Short mmCIF file of C-alpha atoms and ligand atoms in Angstrom, two decimals:
data_model
loop_
_atom_site.label_atom_id
_atom_site.label_comp_id
_atom_site.label_asym_id
_atom_site.label_seq_id
_atom_site.Cartn_x
_atom_site.Cartn_y
_atom_site.Cartn_z
CA MET P 7 0.00 0.00 0.00
CA ILE P 8 1.26 3.47 -0.90
CA ILE P 9 1.22 5.85 2.07
CA ASP P 10 -0.19 8.99 0.46
CA THR P 11 -0.60 11.21 3.54
CA VAL P 12 -0.45 10.88 7.30
CA THR P 13 -2.31 13.24 9.64
CA LEU P 14 -1.47 13.44 13.34
CA TYR P 15 -4.06 14.67 15.86
CA HIS P 16 -3.10 15.42 19.44
CA VAL P 17 -6.32 14.63 21.29
CA ARG P 18 -7.31 15.47 24.87
CA MET P 19 -10.55 14.02 26.22
CA PRO P 20 -12.24 14.67 29.57
CA LEU P 21 -12.60 11.54 31.71
CA ARG P 22 -15.96 11.00 33.39
CA ASN P 23 -14.12 10.44 36.67
CA PRO P 24 -10.55 11.28 37.67
CA PHE P 25 -8.19 8.30 37.45
CA GLU P 26 -5.49 7.98 40.12
CA THR P 27 -2.57 5.56 40.21
CA SER P 28 0.66 5.38 42.21
CA PHE P 29 2.23 7.70 39.61
CA GLY P 30 -0.43 10.41 39.51
CA ARG P 31 -3.97 11.57 39.03
CA ILE P 32 -5.56 12.73 35.77
CA ASP P 33 -8.96 14.10 34.83
CA THR P 34 -8.27 14.35 31.11
CA ARG P 35 -6.49 11.84 28.94
CA ASP P 36 -4.19 12.61 25.99
CA CYS P 37 -3.32 10.46 22.99
CA LEU P 38 -2.43 10.81 19.32
CA LEU P 39 -4.84 9.73 16.62
CA ILE P 40 -2.97 8.74 13.47
CA GLU P 41 -4.78 8.86 10.13
CA ILE P 42 -3.27 7.34 6.99
CA GLN P 43 -4.63 7.96 3.50
CA SER P 44 -3.66 5.17 1.15
CA GLU P 45 -4.99 4.55 -2.36
CA GLY P 46 -8.45 5.86 -1.58
CA LEU P 47 -8.77 4.21 1.85
CA THR P 48 -8.34 5.75 5.31
CA GLY P 49 -6.84 3.89 8.26
CA TYR P 50 -6.69 4.97 11.91
CA GLY P 51 -4.42 4.11 14.81
CA GLU P 52 -4.19 5.29 18.40
CA CYS P 53 -0.88 6.11 20.08
CA VAL P 54 -1.49 5.70 23.82
CA ALA P 55 1.33 7.93 25.09
CA ASP P 56 -0.26 10.26 27.65
CA ARG P 57 0.44 13.87 28.58
CA ASP P 58 2.96 13.00 31.33
CA PRO P 59 5.84 10.48 31.45
CA GLY P 60 4.44 8.77 34.57
CA TYR P 61 3.65 5.34 33.19
CA SER P 62 6.46 5.30 30.63
CA TYR P 63 9.00 7.82 29.34
CA GLU P 64 6.87 8.39 26.24
CA THR P 65 4.44 11.29 26.08
CA ALA P 66 2.08 12.51 23.39
CA GLN P 67 4.70 15.14 22.53
CA THR P 68 7.65 12.72 22.29
CA ALA P 69 5.52 10.50 20.04
CA TRP P 70 4.68 13.49 17.85
CA HIS P 71 8.40 14.36 17.64
CA ILE P 72 9.52 10.80 16.81
CA LEU P 73 6.83 10.30 14.18
CA SER P 74 7.02 13.70 12.50
CA ASP P 75 10.82 14.16 12.58
CA PHE P 76 12.13 10.61 12.14
CA ILE P 77 9.56 8.08 10.95
CA LEU P 78 7.11 9.85 8.63
CA PRO P 79 9.63 11.63 6.36
CA GLY P 80 10.93 8.32 5.01
CA LEU P 81 7.49 6.81 4.72
CA ILE P 82 5.24 9.31 2.96
CA GLY P 83 4.87 8.54 -0.73
CA SER P 84 6.40 5.08 -0.40
CA ALA P 85 4.92 1.58 -0.37
CA VAL P 86 4.47 -0.43 2.83
CA ALA P 87 3.81 -4.12 2.23
CA ASP P 88 2.45 -5.04 5.66
CA PRO P 89 3.00 -4.43 9.41
CA ALA P 90 6.21 -6.51 9.41
CA ASP P 91 7.63 -4.33 6.62
CA LEU P 92 6.66 -1.18 8.54
CA GLN P 93 8.42 -2.47 11.69
CA LEU P 94 11.56 -3.19 9.70
CA ARG P 95 11.55 0.37 8.40
CA MET P 96 11.09 1.81 11.89
CA ALA P 97 13.78 -0.42 13.44
CA GLY P 98 16.41 2.32 13.27
CA VAL P 99 14.52 4.24 15.95
CA ARG P 100 15.34 2.92 19.41
CA GLY P 101 12.45 2.47 21.81
CA HIS P 102 9.37 4.70 21.43
CA GLN P 103 7.11 1.67 21.21
CA MET P 104 3.91 3.68 21.65
CA ALA P 105 4.73 5.96 18.71
CA LYS P 106 5.47 2.94 16.51
CA ALA P 107 2.41 1.02 17.72
CA GLY P 108 0.04 3.88 16.85
CA LEU P 109 1.29 4.01 13.28
CA GLU P 110 1.32 0.23 12.93
CA MET P 111 -2.32 0.07 14.11
CA ALA P 112 -3.35 2.38 11.24
CA VAL P 113 -1.56 0.05 8.79
CA TRP P 114 -3.47 -2.95 10.21
CA ASP P 115 -6.73 -0.99 9.84
CA LEU P 116 -5.89 -0.31 6.19
CA LEU P 117 -4.90 -3.91 5.58
CA GLY P 118 -8.22 -5.12 6.94
CA LYS P 119 -10.18 -2.59 4.89
CA ARG P 120 -8.33 -3.59 1.71
CA GLN P 121 -8.97 -7.29 2.28
CA GLY P 122 -12.48 -6.93 3.73
CA LEU P 123 -11.35 -8.66 6.93
CA SER P 124 -11.76 -7.60 10.55
CA LEU P 125 -8.66 -7.09 12.69
CA GLN P 126 -9.85 -10.08 14.68
CA LYS P 127 -9.70 -12.25 11.55
CA LEU P 128 -6.31 -10.85 10.52
CA LEU P 129 -4.84 -11.67 13.95
CA GLY P 130 -6.48 -15.07 14.30
CA GLY P 131 -8.82 -14.14 17.14
CA VAL P 132 -11.59 -16.59 17.92
CA GLN P 133 -14.08 -15.38 20.56
CA PRO P 134 -17.06 -13.29 19.36
CA ARG P 135 -17.02 -11.53 22.75
CA VAL P 136 -14.34 -11.28 25.43
CA ASP P 137 -14.32 -11.33 29.24
CA VAL P 138 -13.59 -7.94 30.72
CA GLY P 139 -13.12 -6.30 34.09
CA VAL P 140 -12.63 -2.80 35.39
CA SER P 141 -9.49 -1.08 36.70
CA VAL P 142 -10.42 1.02 39.73
CA GLY P 143 -8.15 3.95 40.55
CA LEU P 144 -7.02 4.97 44.05
CA GLN P 145 -9.87 6.56 46.03
CA GLU P 146 -9.85 9.07 48.91
CA THR P 147 -10.73 6.47 51.55
CA PRO P 148 -11.30 2.71 51.77
CA GLU P 149 -15.02 3.44 52.22
CA ALA P 150 -15.08 5.39 48.96
CA LEU P 151 -13.24 2.52 47.27
CA LEU P 152 -15.88 0.05 48.45
CA GLN P 153 -18.63 2.26 47.05
CA VAL P 154 -16.94 2.55 43.67
CA VAL P 155 -16.38 -1.21 43.52
CA GLU P 156 -20.03 -1.85 44.43
CA GLY P 157 -21.09 0.51 41.63
CA TYR P 158 -19.13 -1.47 39.04
CA LEU P 159 -20.40 -4.80 40.35
CA ASP P 160 -23.94 -3.43 40.01
CA GLN P 161 -23.17 -2.60 36.38
CA GLY P 162 -22.23 -6.24 35.82
CA TYR P 163 -18.43 -6.33 35.97
CA ARG P 164 -17.26 -9.66 37.37
CA ARG P 165 -13.54 -8.89 37.74
CA ILE P 166 -12.09 -5.94 39.63
CA LYS P 167 -8.55 -4.59 39.69
CA ILE P 168 -7.63 -2.00 42.29
CA LYS P 169 -4.66 0.32 42.18
CA ILE P 170 -2.35 0.24 45.19
CA LYS P 171 0.60 2.28 46.48
CA PRO P 172 2.65 2.30 49.71
CA GLY P 173 0.29 3.04 52.60
CA ARG P 174 -2.77 2.18 50.48
CA ASP P 175 -2.25 -1.49 49.79
CA VAL P 176 -3.01 -4.32 52.20
CA ASN P 177 -5.75 -2.51 54.09
CA ASP P 178 -7.64 -1.41 50.95
CA THR P 179 -7.35 -4.85 49.40
CA ARG P 180 -8.41 -6.65 52.56
CA ILE P 181 -11.54 -4.52 52.92
CA VAL P 182 -12.64 -5.28 49.37
CA ARG P 183 -11.90 -8.97 49.88
CA GLN P 184 -13.86 -9.09 53.16
CA HIS P 185 -16.93 -7.62 51.45
CA TYR P 186 -16.64 -9.83 48.37
CA PRO P 187 -15.12 -13.19 49.34
CA GLU P 188 -15.74 -14.74 45.89
CA LEU P 189 -14.84 -11.77 43.68
CA ARG P 190 -12.18 -12.17 40.99
CA LEU P 191 -9.82 -9.52 42.41
CA GLN P 192 -6.34 -8.33 41.48
CA VAL P 193 -4.07 -5.37 42.34
CA ASP P 194 -1.72 -3.09 40.36
CA ALA P 195 1.15 -1.16 41.99
CA ASN P 196 2.54 0.50 38.82
CA SER P 197 6.16 0.17 40.02
CA ALA P 198 5.63 1.87 43.39
CA TYR P 199 7.82 -0.52 45.45
CA ARG P 200 11.43 -1.64 45.73
CA LEU P 201 12.54 -5.14 46.64
CA GLU P 202 13.43 -3.84 50.12
CA THR P 203 9.97 -2.27 50.72
CA ALA P 204 7.86 -4.92 48.99
CA SER P 205 7.76 -7.16 52.06
CA SER P 206 4.91 -4.91 53.23
CA LEU P 207 2.88 -6.60 50.46
CA LEU P 208 3.31 -10.14 51.84
CA PRO P 209 -0.12 -10.19 53.57
CA LEU P 210 -1.68 -9.87 50.09
CA ASP P 211 -0.66 -13.48 49.58
CA ASP P 212 -3.51 -14.64 51.84
CA LEU P 213 -6.24 -12.67 50.05
CA ASN P 214 -6.81 -15.07 47.15
CA LEU P 215 -5.87 -12.58 44.43
CA LEU P 216 -5.73 -13.50 40.73
CA LEU P 217 -2.39 -11.70 40.48
CA ILE P 218 -0.22 -8.83 41.73
CA GLU P 219 0.72 -6.49 38.86
CA GLN P 220 4.06 -4.70 38.46
CA PRO P 221 5.15 -4.15 42.07
CA LEU P 222 8.76 -3.11 41.24
CA ALA P 223 10.57 -0.84 38.80
CA GLU P 224 9.86 -1.04 35.09
CA ASP P 225 13.50 -1.79 34.22
CA ASP P 226 13.94 -4.47 36.86
CA LEU P 227 13.22 -8.06 35.81
CA TRP P 228 15.76 -9.50 38.23
CA ASP P 229 14.29 -8.17 41.47
CA HIS P 230 10.84 -9.30 40.32
CA SER P 231 12.29 -12.82 40.07
CA GLN P 232 13.52 -12.51 43.66
CA LEU P 233 10.14 -11.22 44.82
CA GLN P 234 8.11 -13.87 43.01
CA ARG P 235 9.88 -16.54 45.11
CA GLN P 236 8.35 -14.97 48.23
CA PHE P 237 4.77 -15.17 46.91
CA LYS P 238 2.34 -17.99 46.12
CA THR P 239 0.22 -15.44 44.23
CA PRO P 240 1.39 -14.97 40.62
CA LEU P 241 3.19 -11.74 39.87
CA CYS P 242 2.13 -10.20 36.55
CA LEU P 243 4.36 -7.81 34.61
CA ASP P 244 3.04 -4.79 32.73
CA GLU P 245 5.61 -1.94 32.45
CA SER P 246 8.61 -4.34 32.34
CA ILE P 247 7.56 -6.20 29.18
CA LEU P 248 8.47 -4.18 26.08
CA SER P 249 8.91 -7.03 23.60
CA ALA P 250 8.68 -10.79 23.12
CA ARG P 251 12.31 -10.96 24.20
CA HIS P 252 11.53 -9.35 27.54
CA ALA P 253 8.63 -11.77 27.92
CA ARG P 254 10.86 -14.79 27.29
CA GLN P 255 13.55 -13.58 29.68
CA ALA P 256 11.03 -12.71 32.39
CA ILE P 257 9.48 -16.18 32.15
CA GLU P 258 12.89 -17.90 32.08
CA MET P 259 14.05 -16.17 35.24
CA GLY P 260 10.72 -16.59 37.03
CA ALA P 261 10.10 -12.83 37.26
CA CYS P 262 6.36 -13.38 36.68
CA ARG P 263 3.82 -16.13 36.04
CA ILE P 264 1.34 -14.00 34.07
CA ILE P 265 1.82 -11.28 31.45
CA ASN P 266 -0.26 -8.18 30.75
CA ILE P 267 -0.16 -7.48 27.00
CA LYS P 268 -0.61 -3.88 25.84
CA THR P 269 -0.15 -3.17 22.16
CA GLY P 270 1.22 0.32 22.78
CA ARG P 271 3.81 -0.71 25.35
CA VAL P 272 5.23 -3.51 23.17
CA GLY P 273 5.43 -1.49 19.94
CA GLY P 274 2.44 -2.83 18.07
CA LEU P 275 -0.10 -5.53 17.36
CA ARG P 276 2.48 -7.70 15.66
CA GLU P 277 4.70 -7.85 18.75
CA ALA P 278 1.60 -8.39 20.91
CA LEU P 279 0.77 -11.42 18.77
CA LEU P 280 4.33 -12.76 19.14
CA ILE P 281 4.13 -12.44 22.95
CA HIS P 282 0.76 -14.18 22.91
CA ASN P 283 2.17 -17.05 20.81
CA LEU P 284 5.22 -17.42 23.05
CA CYS P 285 3.15 -17.45 26.24
CA GLN P 286 0.67 -19.90 24.76
CA SER P 287 3.50 -22.32 23.95
CA LEU P 288 4.84 -22.00 27.53
CA ASN P 289 1.44 -22.18 29.25
CA ILE P 290 1.75 -18.66 30.65
CA PRO P 291 -1.66 -16.94 30.92
CA VAL P 292 -1.96 -13.52 29.31
CA TRP P 293 -4.59 -10.79 29.45
CA CYS P 294 -5.16 -7.51 27.67
CA GLY P 295 -4.21 -4.36 29.59
CA GLY P 296 -5.72 -0.95 28.90
CA MET P 297 -4.54 2.64 28.62
CA LEU P 298 -7.95 4.37 28.89
CA GLU P 299 -8.23 4.12 25.10
CA THR P 300 -10.67 5.91 22.81
CA GLY P 301 -12.95 3.76 20.67
CA VAL P 302 -10.06 3.30 18.21
CA GLY P 303 -7.66 1.64 20.64
CA ARG P 304 -10.52 -0.13 22.40
CA ALA P 305 -11.53 -1.82 19.13
CA ALA P 306 -7.94 -3.05 18.71
CA ASN P 307 -7.82 -4.29 22.33
CA LEU P 308 -11.01 -6.29 21.83
CA ALA P 309 -9.59 -7.98 18.74
CA VAL P 310 -6.34 -8.80 20.57
CA ALA P 311 -8.17 -10.12 23.63
CA SER P 312 -10.11 -12.56 21.42
CA LEU P 313 -6.94 -14.58 20.73
CA PRO P 314 -7.13 -18.03 22.35
CA GLY P 315 -4.30 -17.49 24.88
CA PHE P 316 -6.08 -14.55 26.56
CA THR P 317 -7.53 -16.59 29.40
CA LEU P 318 -7.94 -13.83 32.02
CA PRO P 319 -10.39 -10.88 31.77
CA GLY P 320 -8.99 -7.72 30.14
CA ASP P 321 -8.85 -4.12 31.39
CA ILE P 322 -11.28 -3.25 28.60
CA SER P 323 -14.33 -1.60 30.09
CA ALA P 324 -17.40 -0.13 28.42
CA THR P 325 -17.10 3.31 26.80
CA GLU P 326 -19.27 4.89 29.50
CA ARG P 327 -16.77 3.88 32.20
CA TYR P 328 -14.36 6.39 30.65
CA TYR P 329 -15.99 8.99 28.41
CA GLN P 330 -19.24 10.89 28.00
CA GLN P 331 -18.40 11.39 24.35
CA ASP P 332 -15.96 9.31 22.30
CA ILE P 333 -14.29 10.07 18.96
CA THR P 334 -15.78 6.96 17.34
CA GLU P 335 -19.39 6.57 16.25
CA GLU P 336 -19.38 3.17 17.92
CA ARG P 337 -19.71 2.88 21.68
CA PHE P 338 -18.87 -0.34 23.49
CA ASP P 339 -21.36 -1.72 26.00
CA LEU P 340 -21.02 -4.35 28.68
CA ASN P 341 -23.04 -7.54 28.13
CA GLU P 342 -24.78 -9.19 31.07
CA ASP P 343 -22.05 -11.84 31.34
CA SER P 344 -19.26 -9.24 31.87
CA THR P 345 -18.15 -9.43 28.24
CA ILE P 346 -17.87 -6.94 25.37
CA ASP P 347 -18.48 -7.84 21.70
CA VAL P 348 -15.50 -7.87 19.34
CA PRO P 349 -15.98 -5.58 16.29
CA GLN P 350 -16.62 -7.55 13.09
CA ALA P 351 -16.47 -4.89 10.33
CA PRO P 352 -13.30 -4.67 8.19
CA GLY P 353 -10.16 -3.34 9.88
CA LEU P 354 -10.70 -1.97 13.38
CA GLY P 355 -14.40 -1.87 12.62
CA VAL P 356 -14.95 1.68 13.88
CA GLN P 357 -15.69 5.02 12.27
CA ILE P 358 -14.44 8.41 13.41
CA GLU P 359 -17.04 10.98 14.42
CA PRO P 360 -15.59 14.16 12.82
CA GLN P 361 -17.31 16.65 15.13
CA ALA P 362 -16.09 14.87 18.24
CA LEU P 363 -12.55 14.60 16.86
CA LYS P 364 -12.56 18.31 16.09
CA ARG P 365 -13.84 19.15 19.55
CA PHE P 366 -11.06 17.24 21.33
CA THR P 367 -8.12 18.04 19.01
CA LEU P 368 -5.44 20.35 20.47
CA ARG P 369 -3.37 20.40 17.30
CA SER P 370 -3.20 18.51 14.03
CA GLU P 371 -0.81 18.38 11.09
CA LYS P 372 -0.97 16.70 7.72
CA PHE P 373 2.22 15.20 6.29
CA SER P 374 2.38 14.63 2.53
CA THR P 375 4.81 14.82 -0.38
CA ARG P 376 4.72 18.19 -2.10
CA ALA P 377 2.79 16.70 -5.01
CA ALA P 378 -0.02 15.29 -2.82
O1 OSB I 405 -1.14 0.08 34.67
O2 OSB I 405 -2.72 -0.90 33.72
C1 OSB I 405 -2.16 0.15 34.00
C2 OSB I 405 -4.22 3.14 32.77
C3 OSB I 405 -3.20 3.99 32.36
C4 OSB I 405 -1.90 3.60 32.52
C5 OSB I 405 -1.59 2.36 33.08
C6 OSB I 405 -2.60 1.50 33.49
C7 OSB I 405 -3.93 1.91 33.35
C8 OSB I 405 -5.06 1.13 33.81
C9 OSB I 405 -6.41 1.40 33.18
O3 OSB I 405 -5.01 0.32 34.72
C10 OSB I 405 -6.90 0.28 32.33
C11 OSB I 405 -8.08 0.73 31.48
O4 OSB I 405 -9.21 0.61 31.94
O5 OSB I 405 -7.86 1.18 30.32
MG1 MG I 406 -0.69 -1.98 34.95
#
């Protein structure tokens, strides 16, 4: 496919409720929407880098810089065969997985539209709907946390993840567990501990959790392997897994027993598929993480989560959990069995709502050859 033009949109959307983690609190969420025009078709991708470098070093602005100054100039006006070809051509740029993943997603969308196949079909996904849960941010008090959890259970969610940080960990988790002895419950520390301080988490081991997500630093596989030995509960890595190679090494050294797959963090859908295949061959459960995506990234997450190795519920909640208004015409609703339907139309299977995109765009720029 010839890449005729690429348009970048820096988007900022108000969240329905503030979202707080161990690295900060936000009430709006940034991302880049990437639009590719190719031979009469339009493809979209979402780059999940946020406004601040709290979750990863990437931000919406670094992604803009990497794409506009280093990746797009060599790409516009040229032919890209498929996502693997695109990755090869971006390989000279170190890191910046989220920037690369956003662009790659738009190429997958185009590929699907050209072939009349959904992203689910292209990837080899199988389930028509996928199990999902909700990721609950830090709340003011344990009582407030209980209320928020109850609200989501009333809506039909059957798996809850709560965010923890030092001082707001065992007590919060224990209270939720005491109220809901049978609930599928897990926690996420977003790298808030060190090996020396993580012993405070040991009581979590008696609370029958599905997993403990990313307790230690993002660049620290080794100390996770030391910590996992102290727990019966599986550790799950999020921030630390940037590629299939990281996944293999983490599994080999026993740094985790479960992996959270996020397309943005690992540099694209293709790498996500490779991690899935590796984990499936090694009997390591995987699940689909979330980055508060718009309808564009949410559609991709649903397709990914429908692959057969995704055996735990994803952090893919209904649109209304995040946004009053989305930039896609499609909204995603929760089914009664705590699932969401996987889009079936060609490509990502979503359409952009131009008025909404305009309303939430902070800046946009179209990149084309002079002739175009
Ligand atoms: O660590 O999983 C995380 C959101 C932003 C950054 C990191 C994380 C999250 C979430 C939200 O937990 C998941 C979602 O509902 O999209
Ligand atoms: Mg996480």
